Tab-separated table of C-alpha atoms in Angstrom:
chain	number	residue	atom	x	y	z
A	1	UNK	CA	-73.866	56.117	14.183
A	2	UNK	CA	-77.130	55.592	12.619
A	3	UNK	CA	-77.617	52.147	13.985
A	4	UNK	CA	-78.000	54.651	17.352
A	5	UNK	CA	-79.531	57.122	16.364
A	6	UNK	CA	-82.940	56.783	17.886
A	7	UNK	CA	-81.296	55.787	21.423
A	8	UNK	CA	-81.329	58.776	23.989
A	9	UNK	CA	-77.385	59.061	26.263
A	10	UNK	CA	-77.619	58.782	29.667
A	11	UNK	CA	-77.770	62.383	30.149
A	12	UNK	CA	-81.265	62.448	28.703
A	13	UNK	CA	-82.418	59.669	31.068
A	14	UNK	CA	-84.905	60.163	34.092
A	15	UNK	CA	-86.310	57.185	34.515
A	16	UNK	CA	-86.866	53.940	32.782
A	17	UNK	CA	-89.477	55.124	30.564
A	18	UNK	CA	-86.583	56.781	28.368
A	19	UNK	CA	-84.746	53.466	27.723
A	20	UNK	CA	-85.554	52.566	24.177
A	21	UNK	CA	-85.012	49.305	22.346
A	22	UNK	CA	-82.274	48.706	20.587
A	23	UNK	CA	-83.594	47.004	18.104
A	24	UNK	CA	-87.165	47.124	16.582
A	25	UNK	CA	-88.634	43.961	17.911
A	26	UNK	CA	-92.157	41.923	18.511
A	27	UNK	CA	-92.417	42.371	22.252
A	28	UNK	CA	-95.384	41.815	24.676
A	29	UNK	CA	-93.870	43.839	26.975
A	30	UNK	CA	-92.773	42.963	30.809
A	31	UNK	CA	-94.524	41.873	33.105
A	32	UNK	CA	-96.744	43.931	34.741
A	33	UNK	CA	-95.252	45.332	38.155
A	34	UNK	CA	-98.573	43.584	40.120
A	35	UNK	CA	-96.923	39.898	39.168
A	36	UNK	CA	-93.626	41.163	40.723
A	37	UNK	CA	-95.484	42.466	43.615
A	38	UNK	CA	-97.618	39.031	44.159
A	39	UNK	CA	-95.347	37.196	43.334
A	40	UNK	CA	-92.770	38.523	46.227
A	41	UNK	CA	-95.422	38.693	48.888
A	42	UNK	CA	-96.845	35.794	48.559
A	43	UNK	CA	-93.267	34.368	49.308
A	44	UNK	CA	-92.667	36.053	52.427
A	45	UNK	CA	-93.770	33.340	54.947
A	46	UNK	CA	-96.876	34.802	56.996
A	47	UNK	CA	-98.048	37.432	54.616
A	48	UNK	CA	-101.657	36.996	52.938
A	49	UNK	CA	-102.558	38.893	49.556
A	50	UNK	CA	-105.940	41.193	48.592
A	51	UNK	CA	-105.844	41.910	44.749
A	52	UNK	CA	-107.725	44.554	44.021
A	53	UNK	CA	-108.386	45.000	40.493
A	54	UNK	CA	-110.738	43.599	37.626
A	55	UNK	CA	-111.405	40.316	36.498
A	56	UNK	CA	-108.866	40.108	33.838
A	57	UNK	CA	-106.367	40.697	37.141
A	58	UNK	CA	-107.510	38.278	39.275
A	59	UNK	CA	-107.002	35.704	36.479
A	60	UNK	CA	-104.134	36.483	36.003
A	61	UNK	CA	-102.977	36.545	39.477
A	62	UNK	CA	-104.063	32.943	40.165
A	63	UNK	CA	-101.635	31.731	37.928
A	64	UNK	CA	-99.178	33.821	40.345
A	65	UNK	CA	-99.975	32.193	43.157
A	66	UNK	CA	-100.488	28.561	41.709
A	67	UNK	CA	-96.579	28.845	40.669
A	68	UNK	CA	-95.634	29.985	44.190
A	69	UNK	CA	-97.573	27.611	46.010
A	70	UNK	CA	-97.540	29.189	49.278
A	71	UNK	CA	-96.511	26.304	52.250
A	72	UNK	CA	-97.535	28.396	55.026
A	73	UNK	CA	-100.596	29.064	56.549
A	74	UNK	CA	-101.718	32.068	54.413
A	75	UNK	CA	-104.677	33.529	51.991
A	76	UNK	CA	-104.425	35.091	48.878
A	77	UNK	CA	-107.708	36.048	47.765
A	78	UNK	CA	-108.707	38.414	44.745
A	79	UNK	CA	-111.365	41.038	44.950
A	80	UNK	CA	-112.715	41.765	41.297
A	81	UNK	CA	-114.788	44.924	40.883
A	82	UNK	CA	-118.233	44.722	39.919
A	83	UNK	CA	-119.555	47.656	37.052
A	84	UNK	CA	-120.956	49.569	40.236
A	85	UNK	CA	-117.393	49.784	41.632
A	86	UNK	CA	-115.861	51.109	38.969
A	87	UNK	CA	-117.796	54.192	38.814
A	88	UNK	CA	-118.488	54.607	42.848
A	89	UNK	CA	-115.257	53.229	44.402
A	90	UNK	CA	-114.405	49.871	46.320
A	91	UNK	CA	-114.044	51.208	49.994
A	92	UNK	CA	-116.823	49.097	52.046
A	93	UNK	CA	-116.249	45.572	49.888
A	94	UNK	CA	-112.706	45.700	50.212
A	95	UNK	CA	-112.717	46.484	54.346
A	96	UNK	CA	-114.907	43.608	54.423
A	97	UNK	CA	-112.536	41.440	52.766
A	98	UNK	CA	-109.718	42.166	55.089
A	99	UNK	CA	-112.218	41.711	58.269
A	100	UNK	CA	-112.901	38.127	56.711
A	101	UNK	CA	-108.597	37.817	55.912
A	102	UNK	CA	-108.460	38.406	59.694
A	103	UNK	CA	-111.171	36.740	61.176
A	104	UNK	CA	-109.744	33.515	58.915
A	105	UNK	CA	-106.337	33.980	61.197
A	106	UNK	CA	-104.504	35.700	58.723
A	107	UNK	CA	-101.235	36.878	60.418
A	108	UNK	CA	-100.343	39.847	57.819
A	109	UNK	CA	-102.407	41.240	54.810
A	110	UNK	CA	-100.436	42.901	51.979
A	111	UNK	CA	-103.460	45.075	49.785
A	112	UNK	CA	-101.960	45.245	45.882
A	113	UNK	CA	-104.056	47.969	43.985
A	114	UNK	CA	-103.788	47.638	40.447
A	115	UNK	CA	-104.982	49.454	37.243
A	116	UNK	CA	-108.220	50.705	37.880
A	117	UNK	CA	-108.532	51.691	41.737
A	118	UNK	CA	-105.731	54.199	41.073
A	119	UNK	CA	-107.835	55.591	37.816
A	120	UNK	CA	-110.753	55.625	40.740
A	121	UNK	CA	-108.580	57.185	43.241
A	122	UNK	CA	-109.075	54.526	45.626
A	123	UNK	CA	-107.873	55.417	49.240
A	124	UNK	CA	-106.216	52.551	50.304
A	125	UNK	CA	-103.930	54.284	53.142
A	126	UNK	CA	-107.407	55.902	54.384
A	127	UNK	CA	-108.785	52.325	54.802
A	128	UNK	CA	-105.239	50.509	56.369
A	129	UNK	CA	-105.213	53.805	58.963
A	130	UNK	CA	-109.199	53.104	59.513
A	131	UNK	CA	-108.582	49.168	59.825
A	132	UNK	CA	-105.585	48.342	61.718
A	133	UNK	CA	-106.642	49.369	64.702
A	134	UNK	CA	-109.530	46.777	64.519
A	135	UNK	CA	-107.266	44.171	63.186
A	136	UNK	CA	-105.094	41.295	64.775
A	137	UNK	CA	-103.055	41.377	61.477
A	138	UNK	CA	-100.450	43.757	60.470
A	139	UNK	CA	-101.903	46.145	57.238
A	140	UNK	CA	-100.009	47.424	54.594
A	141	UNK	CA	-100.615	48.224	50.981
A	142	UNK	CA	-98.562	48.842	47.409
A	143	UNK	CA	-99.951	50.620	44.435
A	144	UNK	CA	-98.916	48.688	41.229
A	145	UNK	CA	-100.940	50.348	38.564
A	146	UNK	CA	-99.311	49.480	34.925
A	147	UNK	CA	-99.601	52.393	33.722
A	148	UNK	CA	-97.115	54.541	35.968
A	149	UNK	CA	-94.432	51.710	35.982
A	150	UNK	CA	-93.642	50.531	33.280
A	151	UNK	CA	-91.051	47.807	34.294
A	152	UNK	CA	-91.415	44.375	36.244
A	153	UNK	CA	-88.087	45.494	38.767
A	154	UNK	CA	-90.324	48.346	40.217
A	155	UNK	CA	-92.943	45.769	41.613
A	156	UNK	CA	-90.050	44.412	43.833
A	157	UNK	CA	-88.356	47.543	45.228
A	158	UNK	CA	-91.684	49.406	46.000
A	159	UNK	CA	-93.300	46.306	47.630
A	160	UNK	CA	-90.195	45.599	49.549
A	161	UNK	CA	-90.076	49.989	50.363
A	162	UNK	CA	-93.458	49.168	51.553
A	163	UNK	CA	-92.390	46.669	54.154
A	164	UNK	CA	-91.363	49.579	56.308
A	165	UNK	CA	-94.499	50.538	56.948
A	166	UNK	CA	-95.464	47.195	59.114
A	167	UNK	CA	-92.090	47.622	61.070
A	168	UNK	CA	-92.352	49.085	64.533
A	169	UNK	CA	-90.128	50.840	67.001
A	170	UNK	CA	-87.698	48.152	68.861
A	171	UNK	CA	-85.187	48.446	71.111
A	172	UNK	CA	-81.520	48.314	69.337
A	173	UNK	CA	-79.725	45.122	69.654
A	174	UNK	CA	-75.982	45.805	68.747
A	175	UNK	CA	-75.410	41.563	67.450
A	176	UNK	CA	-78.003	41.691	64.875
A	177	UNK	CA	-77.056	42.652	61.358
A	178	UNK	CA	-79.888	42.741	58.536
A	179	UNK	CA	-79.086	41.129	55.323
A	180	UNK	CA	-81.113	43.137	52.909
A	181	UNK	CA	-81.249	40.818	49.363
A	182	UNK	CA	-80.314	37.579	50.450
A	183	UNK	CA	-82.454	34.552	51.838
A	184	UNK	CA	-80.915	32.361	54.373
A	185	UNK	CA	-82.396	29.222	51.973
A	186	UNK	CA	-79.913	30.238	49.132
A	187	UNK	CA	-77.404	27.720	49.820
A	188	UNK	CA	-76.602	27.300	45.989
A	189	UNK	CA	-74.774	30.815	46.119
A	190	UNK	CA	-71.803	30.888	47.724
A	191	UNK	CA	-71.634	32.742	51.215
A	192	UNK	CA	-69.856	36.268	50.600
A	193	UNK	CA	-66.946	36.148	52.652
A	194	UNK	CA	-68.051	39.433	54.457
A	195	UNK	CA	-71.039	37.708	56.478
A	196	UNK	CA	-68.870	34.502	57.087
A	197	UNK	CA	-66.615	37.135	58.977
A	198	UNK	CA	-69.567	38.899	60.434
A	199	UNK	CA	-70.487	34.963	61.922
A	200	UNK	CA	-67.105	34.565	63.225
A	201	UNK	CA	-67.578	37.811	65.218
A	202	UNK	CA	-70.744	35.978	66.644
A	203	UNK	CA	-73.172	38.250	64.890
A	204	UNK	CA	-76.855	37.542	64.352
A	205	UNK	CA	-77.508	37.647	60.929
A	206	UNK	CA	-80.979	38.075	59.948
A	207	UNK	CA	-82.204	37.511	56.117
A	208	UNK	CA	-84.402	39.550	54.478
A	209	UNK	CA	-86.041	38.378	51.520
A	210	UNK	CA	-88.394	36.324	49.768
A	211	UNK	CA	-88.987	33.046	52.075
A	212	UNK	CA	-87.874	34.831	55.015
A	213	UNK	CA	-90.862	35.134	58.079
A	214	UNK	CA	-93.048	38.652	58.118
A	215	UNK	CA	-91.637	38.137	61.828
A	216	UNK	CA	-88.237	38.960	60.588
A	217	UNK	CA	-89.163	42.027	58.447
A	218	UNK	CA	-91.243	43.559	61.268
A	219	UNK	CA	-88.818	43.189	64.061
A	220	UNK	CA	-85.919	44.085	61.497
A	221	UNK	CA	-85.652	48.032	63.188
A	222	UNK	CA	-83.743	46.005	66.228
A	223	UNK	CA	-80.634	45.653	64.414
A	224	UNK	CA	-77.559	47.503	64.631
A	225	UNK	CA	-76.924	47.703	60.663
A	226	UNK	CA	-78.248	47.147	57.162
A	227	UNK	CA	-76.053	45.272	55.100
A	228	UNK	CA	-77.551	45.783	51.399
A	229	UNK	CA	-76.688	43.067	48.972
A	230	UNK	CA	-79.302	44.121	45.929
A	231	UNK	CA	-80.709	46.800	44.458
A	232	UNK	CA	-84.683	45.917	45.362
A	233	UNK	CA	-83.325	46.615	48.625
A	234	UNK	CA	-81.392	50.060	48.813
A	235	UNK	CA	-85.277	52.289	48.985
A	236	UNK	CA	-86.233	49.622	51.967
A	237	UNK	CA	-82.825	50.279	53.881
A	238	UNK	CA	-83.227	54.477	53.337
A	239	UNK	CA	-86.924	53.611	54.744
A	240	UNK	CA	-85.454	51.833	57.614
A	241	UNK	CA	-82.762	54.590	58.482
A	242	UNK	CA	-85.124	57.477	57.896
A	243	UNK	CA	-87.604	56.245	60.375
A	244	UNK	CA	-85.885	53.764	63.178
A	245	UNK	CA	-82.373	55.306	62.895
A	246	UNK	CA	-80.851	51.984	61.179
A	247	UNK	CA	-77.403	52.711	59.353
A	248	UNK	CA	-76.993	50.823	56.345
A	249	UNK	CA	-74.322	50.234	54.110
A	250	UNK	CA	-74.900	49.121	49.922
A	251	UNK	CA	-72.132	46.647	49.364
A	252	UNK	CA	-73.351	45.243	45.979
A	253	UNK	CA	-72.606	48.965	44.380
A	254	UNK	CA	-69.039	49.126	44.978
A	255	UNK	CA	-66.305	46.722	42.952
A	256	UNK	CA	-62.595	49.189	43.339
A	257	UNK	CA	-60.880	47.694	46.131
A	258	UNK	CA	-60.433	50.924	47.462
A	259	UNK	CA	-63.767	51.522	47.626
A	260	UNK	CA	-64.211	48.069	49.190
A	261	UNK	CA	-61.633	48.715	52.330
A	262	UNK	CA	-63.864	52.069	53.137
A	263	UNK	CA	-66.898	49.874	52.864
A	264	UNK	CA	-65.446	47.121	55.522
A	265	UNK	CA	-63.998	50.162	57.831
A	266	UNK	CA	-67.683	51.340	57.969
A	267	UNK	CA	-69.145	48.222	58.320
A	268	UNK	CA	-66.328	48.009	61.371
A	269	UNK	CA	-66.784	51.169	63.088
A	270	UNK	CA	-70.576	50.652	62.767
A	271	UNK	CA	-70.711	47.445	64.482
A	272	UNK	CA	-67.604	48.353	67.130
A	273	UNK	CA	-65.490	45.350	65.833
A	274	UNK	CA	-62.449	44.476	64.556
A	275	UNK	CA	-61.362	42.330	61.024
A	276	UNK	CA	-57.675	41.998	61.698
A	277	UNK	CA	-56.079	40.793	58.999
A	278	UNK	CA	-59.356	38.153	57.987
A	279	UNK	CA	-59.285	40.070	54.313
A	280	UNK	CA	-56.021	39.657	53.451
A	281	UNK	CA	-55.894	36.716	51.168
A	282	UNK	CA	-58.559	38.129	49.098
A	283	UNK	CA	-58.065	41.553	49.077
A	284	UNK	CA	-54.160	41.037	47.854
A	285	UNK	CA	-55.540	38.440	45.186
A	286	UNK	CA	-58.453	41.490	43.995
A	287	UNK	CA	-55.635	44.136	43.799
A	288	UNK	CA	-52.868	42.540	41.588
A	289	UNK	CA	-55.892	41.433	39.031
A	290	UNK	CA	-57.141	45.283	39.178
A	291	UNK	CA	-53.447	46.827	38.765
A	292	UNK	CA	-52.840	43.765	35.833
A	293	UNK	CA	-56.173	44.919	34.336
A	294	UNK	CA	-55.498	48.465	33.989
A	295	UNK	CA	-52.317	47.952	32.015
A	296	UNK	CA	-54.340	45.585	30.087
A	297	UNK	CA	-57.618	47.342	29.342
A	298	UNK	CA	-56.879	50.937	29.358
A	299	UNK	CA	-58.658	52.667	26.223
A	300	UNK	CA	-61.094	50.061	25.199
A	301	UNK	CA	-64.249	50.792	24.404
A	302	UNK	CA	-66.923	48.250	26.245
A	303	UNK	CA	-70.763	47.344	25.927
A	304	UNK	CA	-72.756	45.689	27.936
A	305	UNK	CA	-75.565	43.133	26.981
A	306	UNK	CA	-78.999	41.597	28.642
A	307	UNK	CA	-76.769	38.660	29.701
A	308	UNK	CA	-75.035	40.727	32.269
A	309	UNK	CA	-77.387	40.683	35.641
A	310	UNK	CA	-75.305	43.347	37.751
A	311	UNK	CA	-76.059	47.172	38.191
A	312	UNK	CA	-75.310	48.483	34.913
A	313	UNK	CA	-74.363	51.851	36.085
A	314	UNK	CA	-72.474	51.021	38.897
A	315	UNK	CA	-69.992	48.087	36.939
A	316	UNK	CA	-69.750	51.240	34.095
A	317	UNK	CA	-68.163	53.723	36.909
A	318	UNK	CA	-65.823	51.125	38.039
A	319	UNK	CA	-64.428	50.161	34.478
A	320	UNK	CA	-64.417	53.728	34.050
A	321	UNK	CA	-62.013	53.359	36.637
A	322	UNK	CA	-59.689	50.840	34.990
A	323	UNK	CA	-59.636	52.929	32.406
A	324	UNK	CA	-62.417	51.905	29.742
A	325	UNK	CA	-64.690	53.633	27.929
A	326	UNK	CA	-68.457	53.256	27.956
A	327	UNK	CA	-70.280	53.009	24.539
A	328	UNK	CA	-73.497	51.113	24.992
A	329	UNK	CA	-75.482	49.956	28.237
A	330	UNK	CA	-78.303	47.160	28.076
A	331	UNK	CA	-80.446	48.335	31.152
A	332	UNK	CA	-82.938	46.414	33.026
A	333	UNK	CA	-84.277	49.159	35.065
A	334	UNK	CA	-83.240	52.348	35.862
A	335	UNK	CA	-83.395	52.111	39.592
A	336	UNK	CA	-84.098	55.014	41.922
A	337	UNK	CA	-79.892	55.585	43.192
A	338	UNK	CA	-79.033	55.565	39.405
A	339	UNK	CA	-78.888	58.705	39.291
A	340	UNK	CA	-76.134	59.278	41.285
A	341	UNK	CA	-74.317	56.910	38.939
A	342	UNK	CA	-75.695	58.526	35.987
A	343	UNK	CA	-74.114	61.952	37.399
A	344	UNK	CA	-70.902	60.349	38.734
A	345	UNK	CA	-70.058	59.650	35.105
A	346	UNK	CA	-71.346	62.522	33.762
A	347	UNK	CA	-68.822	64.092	35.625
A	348	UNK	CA	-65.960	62.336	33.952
A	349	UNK	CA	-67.388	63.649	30.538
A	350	UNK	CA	-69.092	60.059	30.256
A	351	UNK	CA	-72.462	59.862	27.752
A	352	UNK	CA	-73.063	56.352	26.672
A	353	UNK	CA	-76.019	55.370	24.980
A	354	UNK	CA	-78.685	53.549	27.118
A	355	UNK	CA	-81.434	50.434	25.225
A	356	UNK	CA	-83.163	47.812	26.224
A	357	UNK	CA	-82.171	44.695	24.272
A	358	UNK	CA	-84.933	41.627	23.593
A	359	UNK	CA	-84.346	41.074	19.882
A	360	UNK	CA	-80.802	38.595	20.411
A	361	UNK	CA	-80.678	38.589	16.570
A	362	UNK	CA	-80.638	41.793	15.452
A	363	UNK	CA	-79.584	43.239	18.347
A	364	UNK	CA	-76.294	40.949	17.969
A	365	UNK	CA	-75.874	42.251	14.339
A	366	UNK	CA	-76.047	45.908	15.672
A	367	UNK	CA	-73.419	45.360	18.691
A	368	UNK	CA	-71.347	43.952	15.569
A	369	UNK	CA	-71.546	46.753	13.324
A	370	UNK	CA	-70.480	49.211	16.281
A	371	UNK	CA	-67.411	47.062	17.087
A	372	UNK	CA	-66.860	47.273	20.690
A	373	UNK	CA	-63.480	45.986	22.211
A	374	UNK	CA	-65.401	43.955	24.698
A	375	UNK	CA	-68.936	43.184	25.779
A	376	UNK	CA	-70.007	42.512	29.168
A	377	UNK	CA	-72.250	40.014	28.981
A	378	UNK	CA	-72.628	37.232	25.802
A	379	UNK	CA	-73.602	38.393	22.566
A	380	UNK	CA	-76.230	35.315	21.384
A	381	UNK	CA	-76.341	34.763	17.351
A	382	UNK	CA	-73.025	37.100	17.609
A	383	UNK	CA	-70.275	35.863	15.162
A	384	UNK	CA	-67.866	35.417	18.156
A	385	UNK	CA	-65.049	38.505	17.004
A	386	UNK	CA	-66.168	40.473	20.180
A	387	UNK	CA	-64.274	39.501	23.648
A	388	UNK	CA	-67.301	38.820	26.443
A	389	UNK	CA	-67.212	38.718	29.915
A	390	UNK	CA	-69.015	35.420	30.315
A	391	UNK	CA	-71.329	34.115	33.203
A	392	UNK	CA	-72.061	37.383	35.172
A	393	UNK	CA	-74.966	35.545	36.113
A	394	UNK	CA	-72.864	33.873	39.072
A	395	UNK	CA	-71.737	37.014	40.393
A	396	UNK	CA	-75.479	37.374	41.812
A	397	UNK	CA	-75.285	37.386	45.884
A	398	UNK	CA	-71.931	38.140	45.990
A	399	UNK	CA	-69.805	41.064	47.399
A	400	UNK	CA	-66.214	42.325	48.737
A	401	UNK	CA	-63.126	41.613	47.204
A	402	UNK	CA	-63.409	37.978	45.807
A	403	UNK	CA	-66.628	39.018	44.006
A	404	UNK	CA	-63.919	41.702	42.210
A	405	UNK	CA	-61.332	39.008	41.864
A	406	UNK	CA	-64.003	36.835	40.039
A	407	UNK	CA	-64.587	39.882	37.662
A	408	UNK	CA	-61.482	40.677	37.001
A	409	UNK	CA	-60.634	37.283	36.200
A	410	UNK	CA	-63.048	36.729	33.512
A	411	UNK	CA	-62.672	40.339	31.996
A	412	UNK	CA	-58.729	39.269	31.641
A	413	UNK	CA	-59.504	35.685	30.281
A	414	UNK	CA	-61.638	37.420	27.544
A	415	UNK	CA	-58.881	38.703	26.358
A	416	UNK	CA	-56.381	35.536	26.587
């Protein structure tokens, strides 16, 4: 097709730098990975900020932190290079900031290098391994120069990955159960059933994510499991099991029922407990939609769109599964366990074309002219003849069966 032409297939894809736009469009570009970064550590309660970057950075950051508006008792402070720095490096100012963060009574001190220190080669690991052992507050550091990512998603999962390095060695308690991607404050989404069962079993569920305490992430090694409920989360959790020997389990990949009952057996043996029949209801209710979908859906060719917030890759092996056939992926990111995705359908002779949509438009008129049988995702300024799967948006949070059922639902509505 020649509306395609200039997209690369997801066998040509490495990273995110690959994913072209769909459509030629007027586009300032994402935001720059150090607003994801500052923005997501300034919300974990307890943890101060040092920007380090020019001036043009700490402007910008202030805005970052003035829509945040930290409650707690925290600092966020910028350090802007002078014309001397630039040239000669940063190292002495910016250990005298963090002696002033601490002296102030600042409980944890996230460093975000930006831009220029990496052009400079600034050492910030040299000066956390040089400073903590002067310090009251736990050190840690992230490197979110623009230039090597390219994508606002990367400034959550490497700041989160990053998190691992203020954790310490604890002594395993088997009741506690990390939430990875889910803050305990989230009481507009629904509870998955999955951690109202883990409650009933009178597990300690801990939350880990933005709002939760710096206390939380740091003692986090003492628990028993990592349940992983979002992708910003899955580099954290192989950080965590690498180094303190915590199992964890990614339930927001997996959508095939089948796939969910080895998931829950895991999750089981793991934890030494038993679910009885608690899953029942659900996982009957998930199963007859999947078996009514794949008589329904078998052979049609699907797209998705920037309306559809799940893992792309992930949602394309499962309808894979039901039988459909890939033809066009929006993607937000292409996140580091992609690519066992990427390879899973590459296996099954699967080579859909990967873009970026931001023009809704003319991307709308293109998604029209290559007639898909259904689009995940709505199609705005579309003329309405393609089926969507509406409202993914609400399938954010969830897991397990009845996050299936919900899919399955809407995918077979489309179609009524």
């Amino acid at each position: 097709m020649n509306e395609l032409k200039h997209l690369k297939r997801l066998s040509a894809i490495k990273s995110n730098a690959g994913i072209k736009f769909l459509t030629p469009a007027a586009f300032p570009g994402n935001h720059c990975p150090m607003h994801t970064a500052l923005a997501l550590s300034s919300n974990i309660k307890g943890m101060s900020t040092l920007l380090i970057g020019t001036a043009e950075c700490g402007n910008y950051s202030r805005s970052i932190i003035e829509k945040n508006k930290p409650e707690d008792h925290t600092f966020h402070w910028m350090y802007v290079l002078d014309s001397n720095e630039v040239v000669f490096g940063c190292r002495k100012g910016v250990m005298q900031a963090v002696k002033e963060m601490d002296e102030a009574g600042a409980r944890a001190i996230m460093l975000i290098s930006t831009c220029v220190p990496e052009v400079i080669g600034a050492d910030m690991e040299g000066i956390i391994r040089e400073l903590q052992p002067q310090t009251k507050a736990r050190l840690n550091y992230v490197q979110m120069p623009h230039f090597k990512c390219n994508s606002y998603p990367s400034g959550f999962y490497k700041t989160l990955e990053s998190f691992g390095e203020m954790m310490k060695p604890i002594k395993k308690r088997p009741d506690v159960v990390n939430i990875l991607g889910r803050s305990k404050e989230e009481d507009h989404i629904s509870m998955p059933e999955l951690l109202q069962a883990l409650e009933a079993r009178d597990m300690t569920l801990r939350y880990l994510a933005p709002k939760s305490d710096i206390t939380d992430f740091v003692s986090a090694p003492d628990g028993a499991l990592n349940l992983v409920l979002s992708p910003y989360m899955n580099p954290l959790a192989k950080r965590m099991e690498n180094r303190f020997g915590v199992p964890f389990v990614s339930v927001h990949e997996v959508y095939d029922v089948d796939g969910i009952d080895y998931l829950y057996h895991d999750i089981a043996s793991k934890l030494g407990i038993q679910w009885g029949d608690g899953f029942l209801k659900s996982r009957k209710a998930a199963a007859h939609l999947e078996a009514e979908a794949k008589e329904m859906v078998k052979g049609l060719r699907f797209v998705s769109t920037h309306r559809n917030t799940l893992m792309t890759l992930p949602l394309a092996h499962y309808l894979l599964r039901l039988g459909m056939e890939p033809l066009l992926l929006h993607m937000e990111e292409y996140y580091p366990d992609d690519k066992k995705w990427s390879n899973l359908l590459l296996e099954q002779g699967q080579n859909p074309y990967l873009c970026h949509m931001v023009n809704e438009p003319s991307d709308a008129r293109i998604l029209e002219v290559i007639s898909p049988d259904v689009s995940f995702g709505e199609i705005p300024g579309g003329n309405g003849m393609i089926p969507c799967v509406p409202h993914l948006d609400e399938l954010y949070g969830q897991a397990g069966y009845e996050r299936t059922e919900l899919l399955l639902k809407r995918l077979i509505n489309a179609f009524k």
